[in-house]
Coordinates of C-alpha atoms in Angstrom, one line a residue:
X62 CA 0.0 0.0 0.0
X63 CA 1.3 3.5 -0.9
X64 CA 1.5 6.3 1.6
X65 CA -1.6 8.4 2.0
X66 CA -1.8 11.3 -0.5
X67 CA -1.9 14.3 2.0
X68 CA -5.4 15.8 2.0
X69 CA -5.5 19.4 1.0
X70 CA -8.6 20.3 3.1
X71 CA -10.6 21.2 -0.1
X72 CA -13.9 19.3 -0.7
X73 CA -15.8 18.9 -3.9
X74 CA -19.4 18.0 -3.0
X75 CA -21.0 16.7 -6.2
X76 CA -24.8 16.7 -6.3
X77 CA -27.5 18.9 -4.9
X78 CA -30.5 16.5 -4.5
X79 CA -32.7 16.0 -1.5
X80 CA -30.1 14.1 0.5
X81 CA -27.7 17.1 0.4
X82 CA -28.9 18.4 3.8
X83 CA -27.4 20.1 6.8
X84 CA -24.3 17.9 6.7
X85 CA -23.1 20.1 3.8
X86 CA -23.0 23.1 6.2
X87 CA -20.8 21.1 8.7
X88 CA -18.3 20.5 5.8
X89 CA -18.4 24.1 4.8
X90 CA -17.6 25.2 8.4
X91 CA -14.4 23.1 8.4
X92 CA -13.2 22.9 4.8
X93 CA -13.0 25.0 1.6
X94 CA -16.0 23.6 -0.3
X95 CA -17.1 23.6 -3.9
X96 CA -20.7 22.5 -4.6
X97 CA -21.3 21.0 -8.0
X98 CA -24.8 21.0 -9.6
X99 CA -26.1 20.6 -13.1
X100 CA -25.9 24.3 -13.4
X101 CA -24.4 27.1 -11.3
X102 CA -27.9 28.4 -10.6
X103 CA -29.0 25.0 -9.2
X104 CA -26.0 24.9 -6.9
X105 CA -26.6 28.5 -5.8
X106 CA -30.3 27.7 -5.1
X107 CA -29.5 24.6 -3.0
X108 CA -27.0 26.7 -0.9
X109 CA -29.8 29.3 -0.4
X110 CA -32.3 26.6 0.6
X111 CA -29.9 25.4 3.2
X112 CA -29.0 28.8 4.6
X113 CA -25.5 28.4 3.2
X114 CA -25.3 31.2 0.6
X115 CA -21.7 32.2 0.2
X116 CA -20.6 29.1 2.2
X117 CA -19.4 27.2 -0.8
X118 CA -18.3 27.9 -4.3
X119 CA -21.1 26.9 -6.8
X120 CA -20.0 25.1 -10.0
X121 CA -21.7 23.5 -13.0
X122 CA -20.8 19.9 -13.5
X123 CA -20.0 20.2 -17.2
X124 CA -17.9 17.4 -18.9
X125 CA -14.3 17.6 -17.7
X126 CA -15.0 20.5 -15.3
X127 CA -14.4 18.6 -12.1
X128 CA -11.2 16.9 -13.4
X129 CA -9.8 20.4 -14.3
X130 CA -10.3 21.7 -10.8
X131 CA -9.0 18.7 -8.8
X132 CA -5.5 18.8 -7.2
X133 CA -3.9 15.9 -5.5
X134 CA -5.3 15.4 -2.0
X135 CA -8.7 17.0 -2.7
X136 CA -11.8 15.1 -1.4
X137 CA -14.7 14.3 -3.8
X138 CA -18.1 13.6 -2.3
X139 CA -20.4 11.5 -4.5
X140 CA -23.9 12.6 -4.0
X141 CA -25.1 11.7 -7.5
X142 CA -27.2 8.5 -8.0
X143 CA -25.2 5.3 -7.5
X144 CA -24.7 4.7 -11.2
X145 CA -22.5 7.8 -11.4
X146 CA -20.2 6.8 -8.6
X147 CA -17.7 4.7 -10.6
X148 CA -17.2 7.6 -13.0
X149 CA -16.5 9.9 -10.1
X150 CA -14.1 7.3 -8.7
X151 CA -12.2 7.3 -12.0
X152 CA -12.0 11.1 -12.0
X153 CA -10.8 11.2 -8.3
X154 CA -8.1 8.5 -8.9
X155 CA -6.9 10.1 -12.0
X156 CA -6.5 13.4 -10.1
X157 CA -4.9 11.7 -7.1
X158 CA -7.8 12.8 -5.0
X159 CA -10.0 10.9 -2.4
X160 CA -13.6 9.8 -2.8
X161 CA -16.4 9.6 -0.2
X162 CA -19.8 8.3 -1.0
X163 CA -22.8 7.3 1.2
X164 CA -23.8 4.3 -1.0
X165 CA -22.8 0.7 -1.2
X166 CA -19.2 -0.2 -2.4
X167 CA -20.2 -3.1 -4.6
X168 CA -20.2 -3.6 -7.5
X169 CA -19.3 -0.3 -9.1
X170 CA -16.5 0.8 -6.8
X171 CA -14.9 -2.5 -5.7
X172 CA -12.8 -2.8 -8.9
X173 CA -11.1 0.4 -7.9
X174 CA -9.9 -0.8 -4.5
X175 CA -6.5 -2.1 -5.4
X176 CA -5.7 0.9 -7.6
X177 CA -6.7 3.3 -4.7
X178 CA -4.4 1.5 -2.3
X179 CA -1.5 1.5 -4.7
X180 CA -1.9 5.2 -5.4
X181 CA -2.5 6.4 -1.8
X182 CA -6.1 7.4 -2.4
X183 CA -9.0 6.8 -0.1
X184 CA -12.3 5.3 -1.3
X185 CA -14.6 5.6 1.7
X186 CA -18.1 4.2 1.1
X187 CA -21.3 3.3 3.0
X188 CA -21.2 6.3 5.3
X189 CA -24.8 7.6 5.1
X190 CA -27.7 6.2 7.1
X191 CA -28.1 2.6 5.8
X192 CA -25.5 1.8 4.8
X193 CA -23.6 3.9 7.3
X194 CA -25.0 4.5 10.7
X195 CA -26.1 0.9 10.9
X196 CA -22.5 -0.2 10.3
X197 CA -21.3 1.9 13.2
X198 CA -24.0 0.4 15.5
X199 CA -23.1 -3.2 14.4
X200 CA -19.3 -2.7 14.9
X201 CA -20.0 -1.2 18.4
X202 CA -22.2 -4.1 19.4
X203 CA -19.8 -6.8 18.2
X204 CA -16.9 -5.0 19.9
X205 CA -18.9 -4.7 23.2
X206 CA -19.9 -8.4 23.1
X207 CA -16.4 -9.5 22.4
X208 CA -15.1 -7.4 25.2
X209 CA -17.6 -9.0 27.6
X210 CA -17.4 -12.6 26.4
X211 CA -14.2 -13.0 24.5
X212 CA -14.2 -15.3 21.5
X213 CA -15.3 -18.4 23.3
X214 CA -17.8 -20.7 21.5
X215 CA -21.3 -19.3 21.4
X216 CA -24.5 -19.0 19.4
X217 CA -25.3 -15.5 18.0
X218 CA -28.3 -13.7 16.6
X219 CA -28.0 -10.5 14.7
X220 CA -30.7 -8.2 13.2
X221 CA -30.4 -4.8 11.6
X222 CA -33.5 -3.0 10.3
X223 CA -34.5 0.5 9.3
X224 CA -37.3 2.2 7.5
X225 CA -38.8 5.6 6.7
X226 CA -42.3 6.9 6.1
X227 CA -44.7 9.5 7.3
X228 CA -44.5 10.4 11.0
X229 CA -48.3 9.9 11.0
X230 CA -49.0 7.0 8.7
X231 CA -52.2 7.1 6.7
X232 CA -54.3 4.0 5.8
X233 CA -51.9 3.0 3.1
X234 CA -48.9 3.2 5.5
X235 CA -46.6 4.8 2.9
X236 CA -46.0 7.9 0.7
X237 CA -43.7 8.2 -2.2
X238 CA -41.1 11.0 -1.9
X239 CA -39.1 9.4 -4.7
X240 CA -39.8 7.2 -7.6
X241 CA -42.1 4.3 -6.7
X242 CA -40.4 2.1 -9.2
X243 CA -37.3 1.9 -7.0
X244 CA -39.3 0.8 -4.0
X245 CA -41.2 -1.9 -6.0
X246 CA -38.0 -3.1 -7.6
X247 CA -36.4 -3.5 -4.1
X248 CA -39.4 -5.6 -3.0
X249 CA -39.0 -7.9 -6.1
X250 CA -35.3 -8.4 -5.3
X251 CA -34.7 -11.7 -3.5
X252 CA -33.0 -11.4 -0.1
X253 CA -30.4 -13.7 1.5
X254 CA -30.2 -14.3 5.3
X255 CA -29.1 -16.8 7.8
X256 CA -32.0 -18.6 9.5
X257 CA -31.9 -21.6 11.8
X258 CA -28.1 -21.6 11.3
X259 CA -28.2 -21.9 7.5
X260 CA -28.0 -19.5 4.6
X261 CA -31.5 -19.0 3.1
X262 CA -32.8 -17.3 0.0
X263 CA -36.1 -15.4 0.3
X264 CA -37.6 -15.0 -3.1
X265 CA -40.3 -12.6 -2.1
X266 CA -39.2 -10.6 0.9
X267 CA -42.7 -9.3 1.7
X268 CA -43.8 -12.9 2.5
X269 CA -41.4 -13.0 5.4
X270 CA -42.9 -10.1 7.4
X271 CA -42.6 -10.4 11.2
X272 CA -43.4 -8.2 14.2
X273 CA -40.6 -6.2 15.7
X274 CA -40.8 -3.9 18.7
X275 CA -38.5 -0.9 18.8
X276 CA -38.7 1.6 21.7
X277 CA -41.9 0.1 22.9
X278 CA -43.6 0.4 19.5
X279 CA -44.5 -2.5 17.2
X280 CA -43.4 -2.4 13.6
X281 CA -43.4 -4.9 10.7
X282 CA -40.0 -6.1 9.4
X283 CA -38.9 -8.1 6.4
X284 CA -35.5 -9.0 4.9
X285 CA -33.9 -6.9 2.2
X286 CA -30.9 -7.4 0.0
X287 CA -28.0 -9.8 0.6
X288 CA -27.1 -9.9 4.3
X289 CA -24.4 -12.6 4.0
X290 CA -21.4 -10.5 3.0
X291 CA -21.9 -8.4 6.1
X292 CA -21.0 -11.3 8.4
X293 CA -17.5 -10.7 7.3
X294 CA -17.8 -6.9 7.3
X295 CA -18.9 -6.9 10.9
X296 CA -16.1 -9.2 12.0
X297 CA -18.1 -11.7 14.0
X298 CA -15.8 -14.3 15.5
X299 CA -15.6 -17.6 13.7
X300 CA -16.2 -19.3 17.1
X301 CA -19.7 -17.8 17.2
X302 CA -22.3 -20.0 15.4
X303 CA -24.7 -17.7 13.7
X304 CA -28.3 -18.9 14.3
X305 CA -29.8 -15.9 12.6
X306 CA -28.4 -12.9 10.7
X307 CA -30.5 -10.5 8.7
X308 CA -30.6 -6.9 7.4
X309 CA -33.9 -5.6 6.4
X310 CA -36.6 -3.0 6.2
X311 CA -39.0 -1.7 8.9
X312 CA -42.6 -0.8 8.0
X313 CA -45.4 0.7 10.1
X314 CA -47.7 -1.7 11.8
X315 CA -50.4 -2.6 9.4
X316 CA -48.3 -2.2 6.2
X317 CA -48.6 -5.8 5.1
X318 CA -52.4 -5.8 5.3
X319 CA -52.7 -2.3 3.6
X320 CA -50.4 -3.4 0.7
X321 CA -51.9 -6.8 0.0
X322 CA -53.5 -5.7 -3.3
X323 CA -50.3 -4.0 -4.4
X324 CA -48.2 -7.0 -3.5
X325 CA -50.5 -9.4 -5.2
X326 CA -50.3 -7.4 -8.4
X327 CA -46.6 -7.0 -8.0
X328 CA -46.1 -10.8 -7.8
X329 CA -47.6 -11.3 -11.2
X330 CA -46.3 -8.2 -13.0
X331 CA -43.8 -8.1 -15.8
X332 CA -41.5 -5.1 -16.4
X333 CA -44.2 -3.1 -18.1
X334 CA -46.7 -4.0 -15.3
X335 CA -44.3 -2.9 -12.6
X336 CA -43.8 0.4 -14.4
X337 CA -47.5 0.9 -14.7
X338 CA -48.1 0.1 -11.1
X339 CA -45.4 2.5 -10.0
X340 CA -47.0 5.3 -12.1
X341 CA -50.4 4.7 -10.5
X342 CA -49.0 4.6 -6.9
X343 CA -47.1 7.8 -7.5
X344 CA -50.4 9.5 -8.6
X345 CA -52.5 8.2 -5.7
X346 CA -50.0 8.3 -2.8
X347 CA -47.7 11.3 -3.4
X348 CA -45.6 13.1 -0.8
X349 CA -46.8 16.6 0.1
X350 CA -44.9 19.6 1.3
X351 CA -46.6 19.4 4.7
X352 CA -45.5 15.8 5.3
X353 CA -42.9 15.1 7.9
X354 CA -40.9 11.9 7.5
X355 CA -39.8 9.6 10.3
X356 CA -36.8 7.3 10.2
X357 CA -36.5 4.4 12.7
X358 CA -33.5 2.1 13.0
X359 CA -32.8 -0.9 15.2
X360 CA -29.5 -3.0 15.3
X361 CA -29.4 -5.9 17.7
X362 CA -27.0 -8.6 18.7
X363 CA -27.6 -11.4 21.1
X364 CA -24.9 -14.0 22.1
X365 CA -25.3 -17.1 24.3
X366 CA -22.0 -18.8 25.1
X367 CA -21.7 -22.6 25.3
X368 CA -20.9 -22.3 29.1
X369 CA -24.2 -20.5 29.7
X370 CA -23.4 -16.7 29.6
X371 CA -25.8 -14.4 27.9
X372 CA -25.2 -10.9 26.4
X373 CA -27.6 -8.7 24.4
X374 CA -27.4 -5.2 23.1
X375 CA -29.4 -2.9 20.8
X376 CA -28.7 0.5 19.2
X377 CA -31.8 2.3 18.0
X378 CA -32.8 5.7 16.7
X379 CA -36.0 7.4 15.9
X380 CA -35.9 10.8 14.1
X381 CA -38.7 13.0 12.6
X382 CA -38.0 15.7 10.0
X383 CA -39.1 19.3 10.4
X384 CA -39.9 22.3 8.2
X385 CA -36.3 23.0 7.5
X386 CA -35.0 19.5 6.7
X387 CA -36.3 15.9 6.3
X388 CA -35.1 13.3 8.7
X389 CA -33.7 11.3 5.8
X390 CA -31.6 14.2 4.6
X391 CA -30.2 14.8 8.1
X392 CA -29.5 11.2 8.7
X393 CA -27.6 10.8 5.4
X394 CA -25.8 14.1 5.2
X395 CA -24.5 14.5 8.8
X396 CA -22.8 11.0 9.0
X397 CA -21.5 11.7 5.5
X398 CA -20.1 15.0 6.7
X399 CA -18.3 13.2 9.6
X400 CA -16.7 10.8 7.0
X401 CA -15.7 13.6 4.7
X402 CA -14.0 15.5 7.6
X403 CA -12.2 12.3 8.7
X404 CA -10.8 11.9 5.3
X405 CA -9.9 15.6 5.0
X406 CA -8.1 15.3 8.4
X407 CA -6.0 12.4 7.1
X408 CA -7.5 9.9 9.6
X409 CA -8.5 7.3 7.0
X410 CA -5.8 5.0 5.3
X411 CA -5.7 4.5 1.6
X412 CA -7.8 1.9 -0.1
X413 CA -11.5 1.0 -0.2
X414 CA -13.4 1.1 3.1
X415 CA -17.0 0.4 4.2
X416 CA -17.5 3.1 6.9
X417 CA -15.1 2.1 9.7
X418 CA -14.4 -0.9 11.8
X419 CA -11.8 0.8 14.0
X420 CA -13.2 0.8 17.5
X421 CA -11.7 4.3 18.3
X422 CA -13.1 5.7 15.1
X423 CA -16.5 4.1 15.7
X424 CA -16.8 5.9 19.0
X425 CA -15.5 9.1 17.6
X426 CA -18.1 9.0 14.8
X427 CA -20.9 8.2 17.1
X428 CA -19.8 11.1 19.4
X429 CA -19.8 13.4 16.3
X430 CA -23.4 12.4 15.5
X431 CA -24.6 12.9 19.1
X432 CA -23.1 16.3 19.3
X433 CA -25.0 17.3 16.2
X434 CA -28.4 16.2 17.3
X435 CA -28.5 12.6 16.0
X436 CA -29.3 10.9 19.3
X437 CA -29.4 7.1 19.5
X438 CA -30.3 4.9 22.4
X439 CA -28.3 1.9 23.6
X440 CA -29.9 -0.9 25.6
X441 CA -27.6 -3.6 26.8
X442 CA -26.6 -6.0 29.5
X443 CA -29.5 -8.3 28.7
X444 CA -32.1 -5.5 28.2
X445 CA -32.9 -6.5 24.7

């Protein structure tokens, strides 16, 4: 691995969509920041909306413009849709810069891992809400359990869920503040989990809904995506036999019943049918300016050692948006800002990373979030 290219302290935040929230202001407070939008006017408008007029230099993301402004050690923040992240990684690596993005590393960024390490660049991924905050919670739980129990043989259960929706759900239990097609496609994507000690494929995630209590309130939860790679990501000891391991989505109580007609149609739809269903749902259940979103997350770990010792812990958070900013924008952009400032300070080594698994960094990042109003609750010592 090459030595880290020294960060310059200059940040290029690329993208001005809804997830570009108050975290941008935290970056502007600490680093010389350039905000890249489709046009200068759009970048200026987003700065004005966030109360940051004059806090960053607005730029238009014309072809080649970012590459011309990069100098070695700058930090590029990828706030474009995920499909645009590999191209930004190419630009960053060519300019000997660093890249931070809130989305998943695979598959678009993984091929750049070796190149980044060899050049001394950082590719820091999965540092938003989920993925992001959930990783911090998981690493903290695994570290706490190992500190209490060591790595002696044990059976372990792990579950990580989060969801967003209206703070006061209507009868449909959902509104669409972004393209419904994305949500429907996610439901059609098979999930992989560990259940009863064995890997299991769930073809239709909505058929695996179960009740889950978080903070005294009952939700509905179902698996989402491929959970299995995260067994390695979270560093669970090989001596712990995983009885269950799942990452998934939280829904308001009553979601499954309210969505039965939608799910029945979804199960039989082809690509054109999914598109038509998405168009209808967008028209009937749109988000409104007066809506306030709510984000709930729960990450749990339970361990029972072969010699009879139990340990359990849960991190949870419950955040509601306000007139200034949605909960989702806050919970994506503030953790992202923490990650950007860590890279700008030279605290992240070269190569590709999924958030951080360093115990000291995990505590530092969680402290950063708490100090900026993202308050999570820990319940442990068998309280879960």
